[in-house]
Amino acid sequence: MLTNLIKVHQAKQSARKERQEKRKREAIVAATALTHSLVDHLNAGVANAYVNQKKLDTETKILQSNAAQFSKQTTQWLKLVEDFNTALKEIGDVDNWARSIETDMRTISSALEYTYKRNDGSLPSH
């Protein structure tokens, strides 16, 4: 009878151990699944952030390139405006010079006409 009780006890203990092992394996499988699920969820967010960062980097490079090109073009425009302004000043200088010459020529012409009329159309005497 004691042997029987020991055998029954050992059988119950063995069954408990098997249930405990089964539950342990199930818990490990569930914990692994949960861990994978959490990592996948985090990786999705990280992947999305990485893609957005790559897009931002690309857009930043394009913006820098466009800004450099715009700066170069603006410098060229400023040079053209300065050259045009210089040309206008030179035209103004030539115009003033031409007017000055014209005024001088009119003065000389008037003086010659006056002299000619004073001498009654004859050449001036020495």
mmCIF file of C-alpha atoms in Angstrom:
data_model
loop_
_atom_site.group_PDB
_atom_site.id
_atom_site.type_symbol
_atom_site.label_atom_id
_atom_site.label_comp_id
_atom_site.label_asym_id
_atom_site.label_seq_id
_atom_site.Cartn_x
_atom_site.Cartn_y
_atom_site.Cartn_z
ATOM 1 C CA MET A 1 0.000 0.000 0.000
ATOM 2 C CA LEU A 2 2.786 2.433 0.730
ATOM 3 C CA THR A 3 4.364 1.563 -2.575
ATOM 4 C CA ASN A 4 1.052 2.265 -4.250
ATOM 5 C CA LEU A 5 0.775 5.623 -2.567
ATOM 6 C CA ILE A 6 4.318 6.515 -3.633
ATOM 7 C CA LYS A 7 3.574 5.479 -7.211
ATOM 8 C CA VAL A 8 0.358 7.552 -7.273
ATOM 9 C CA HIS A 9 2.183 10.506 -5.746
ATOM 10 C CA GLN A 10 5.003 10.206 -8.270
ATOM 11 C CA ALA A 11 2.508 9.933 -11.138
ATOM 12 C CA LYS A 12 0.663 13.065 -9.936
ATOM 13 C CA GLN A 13 3.956 14.876 -9.526
ATOM 14 C CA SER A 14 5.072 13.806 -12.988
ATOM 15 C CA ALA A 15 1.742 14.975 -14.483
ATOM 16 C CA ARG A 16 2.088 18.328 -12.677
ATOM 17 C CA LYS A 17 5.631 18.684 -14.001
ATOM 18 C CA GLU A 18 4.450 17.968 -17.549
ATOM 19 C CA ARG A 19 1.621 20.546 -17.228
ATOM 20 C CA GLN A 20 4.070 23.023 -15.758
ATOM 21 C CA GLU A 21 6.531 22.391 -18.626
ATOM 22 C CA LYS A 22 3.715 22.703 -21.180
ATOM 23 C CA ARG A 23 2.589 25.991 -19.622
ATOM 24 C CA LYS A 24 6.223 27.170 -19.517
ATOM 25 C CA ARG A 25 6.625 26.396 -23.262
ATOM 26 C CA GLU A 26 3.316 28.164 -24.014
ATOM 27 C CA ALA A 27 4.430 31.194 -21.970
ATOM 28 C CA ILE A 28 7.770 31.279 -23.828
ATOM 29 C CA VAL A 29 5.964 31.078 -27.194
ATOM 30 C CA ALA A 30 3.526 33.837 -26.143
ATOM 31 C CA ALA A 31 6.350 36.047 -24.803
ATOM 32 C CA THR A 32 8.339 35.528 -28.020
ATOM 33 C CA ALA A 33 5.286 36.413 -30.135
ATOM 34 C CA LEU A 34 4.659 39.525 -28.020
ATOM 35 C CA THR A 35 8.308 40.557 -28.306
ATOM 36 C CA HIS A 36 8.259 40.105 -32.082
ATOM 37 C CA SER A 37 5.028 42.069 -32.330
ATOM 38 C CA LEU A 38 6.429 44.944 -30.252
ATOM 39 C CA VAL A 39 9.700 45.002 -32.202
ATOM 40 C CA ASP A 40 7.816 44.974 -35.513
ATOM 41 C CA HIS A 41 5.654 47.859 -34.313
ATOM 42 C CA LEU A 42 8.716 49.855 -33.221
ATOM 43 C CA ASN A 43 10.588 49.001 -36.414
ATOM 44 C CA ALA A 44 7.681 50.298 -38.499
ATOM 45 C CA GLY A 45 7.911 53.654 -36.737
ATOM 46 C CA VAL A 46 11.691 53.749 -37.068
ATOM 47 C CA ALA A 47 11.487 52.774 -40.740
ATOM 48 C CA ASN A 48 8.945 55.527 -41.341
ATOM 49 C CA ALA A 49 11.164 58.063 -39.585
ATOM 50 C CA TYR A 50 14.153 56.873 -41.639
ATOM 51 C CA VAL A 51 12.223 57.249 -44.910
ATOM 52 C CA ASN A 52 11.091 60.738 -43.881
ATOM 53 C CA GLN A 53 14.673 61.692 -42.947
ATOM 54 C CA LYS A 54 15.909 60.497 -46.356
ATOM 55 C CA LYS A 55 13.207 62.588 -48.062
ATOM 56 C CA LEU A 56 14.188 65.617 -45.983
ATOM 57 C CA ASP A 57 17.864 65.121 -46.843
ATOM 58 C CA THR A 58 17.024 64.919 -50.545
ATOM 59 C CA GLU A 59 14.808 68.002 -50.405
ATOM 60 C CA THR A 60 17.492 69.882 -48.449
ATOM 61 C CA LYS A 61 20.107 69.094 -51.099
ATOM 62 C CA ILE A 62 17.745 70.230 -53.848
ATOM 63 C CA LEU A 63 16.950 73.423 -51.924
ATOM 64 C CA GLN A 64 20.654 74.145 -51.377
ATOM 65 C CA SER A 65 21.336 73.603 -55.065
ATOM 66 C CA ASN A 66 18.457 75.878 -56.065
ATOM 67 C CA ALA A 67 19.581 78.543 -53.579
ATOM 68 C CA ALA A 68 23.136 78.451 -54.947
ATOM 69 C CA GLN A 69 21.840 78.698 -58.504
ATOM 70 C CA PHE A 70 19.539 81.581 -57.554
ATOM 71 C CA SER A 71 22.415 83.360 -55.839
ATOM 72 C CA LYS A 72 24.591 82.956 -58.929
ATOM 73 C CA GLN A 73 21.792 84.203 -61.186
ATOM 74 C CA THR A 74 21.127 87.157 -58.870
ATOM 75 C CA THR A 75 24.822 88.075 -58.987
ATOM 76 C CA GLN A 76 24.677 87.970 -62.789
ATOM 77 C CA TRP A 77 21.578 90.175 -62.789
ATOM 78 C CA LEU A 78 23.252 92.678 -60.473
ATOM 79 C CA LYS A 79 26.274 92.768 -62.789
ATOM 80 C CA LEU A 80 23.998 93.377 -65.788
ATOM 81 C CA VAL A 81 22.188 96.196 -63.967
ATOM 82 C CA GLU A 82 25.496 97.781 -62.927
ATOM 83 C CA ASP A 83 26.811 97.540 -66.503
ATOM 84 C CA PHE A 84 23.565 99.018 -67.828
ATOM 85 C CA ASN A 85 23.745 101.830 -65.274
ATOM 86 C CA THR A 86 27.351 102.556 -66.275
ATOM 87 C CA ALA A 87 26.347 102.570 -69.956
ATOM 88 C CA LEU A 88 23.506 105.004 -69.200
ATOM 89 C CA LYS A 89 25.916 107.287 -67.361
ATOM 90 C CA GLU A 90 28.290 107.169 -70.313
ATOM 91 C CA ILE A 91 25.431 107.969 -72.705
ATOM 92 C CA GLY A 92 24.488 110.872 -70.432
ATOM 93 C CA ASP A 93 28.118 112.068 -70.472
ATOM 94 C CA VAL A 94 28.219 111.859 -74.293
ATOM 95 C CA ASP A 95 24.862 113.644 -74.501
ATOM 96 C CA ASN A 96 26.108 116.433 -72.221
ATOM 97 C CA TRP A 97 29.349 116.663 -74.221
ATOM 98 C CA ALA A 98 27.380 116.845 -77.501
ATOM 99 C CA ARG A 99 25.112 119.575 -76.096
ATOM 100 C CA SER A 100 28.108 121.481 -74.861
ATOM 101 C CA ILE A 101 29.753 121.246 -78.297
ATOM 102 C CA GLU A 102 26.471 122.251 -79.954
ATOM 103 C CA THR A 103 26.158 125.283 -77.666
ATOM 104 C CA ASP A 104 29.777 126.256 -78.387
ATOM 105 C CA MET A 105 29.189 125.848 -82.154
ATOM 106 C CA ARG A 106 26.058 128.016 -82.000
ATOM 107 C CA THR A 107 27.993 130.657 -80.083
ATOM 108 C CA ILE A 108 30.773 130.567 -82.682
ATOM 109 C CA SER A 109 28.220 130.603 -85.526
ATOM 110 C CA SER A 110 26.408 133.583 -83.987
ATOM 111 C CA ALA A 111 29.708 135.407 -83.522
ATOM 112 C CA LEU A 112 30.684 134.746 -87.139
ATOM 113 C CA GLU A 113 27.266 135.856 -88.395
ATOM 114 C CA TYR A 114 27.465 139.008 -86.312
ATOM 115 C CA THR A 115 30.931 139.737 -87.609
ATOM 116 C CA TYR A 116 29.903 139.023 -91.178
ATOM 117 C CA LYS A 117 26.867 141.313 -90.947
ATOM 118 C CA ARG A 118 28.932 144.047 -89.332
ATOM 119 C CA ASN A 119 31.358 144.029 -92.166
ATOM 120 C CA ASP A 120 28.541 144.195 -94.731
ATOM 121 C CA GLY A 121 29.280 140.795 -96.104
ATOM 122 C CA SER A 122 32.856 141.628 -96.952
ATOM 123 C CA LEU A 123 35.802 139.808 -95.594
ATOM 124 C CA PRO A 124 37.333 141.360 -92.542
ATOM 125 C CA SER A 125 40.344 143.551 -93.159
ATOM 126 C CA HIS A 126 43.687 143.076 -91.582
#
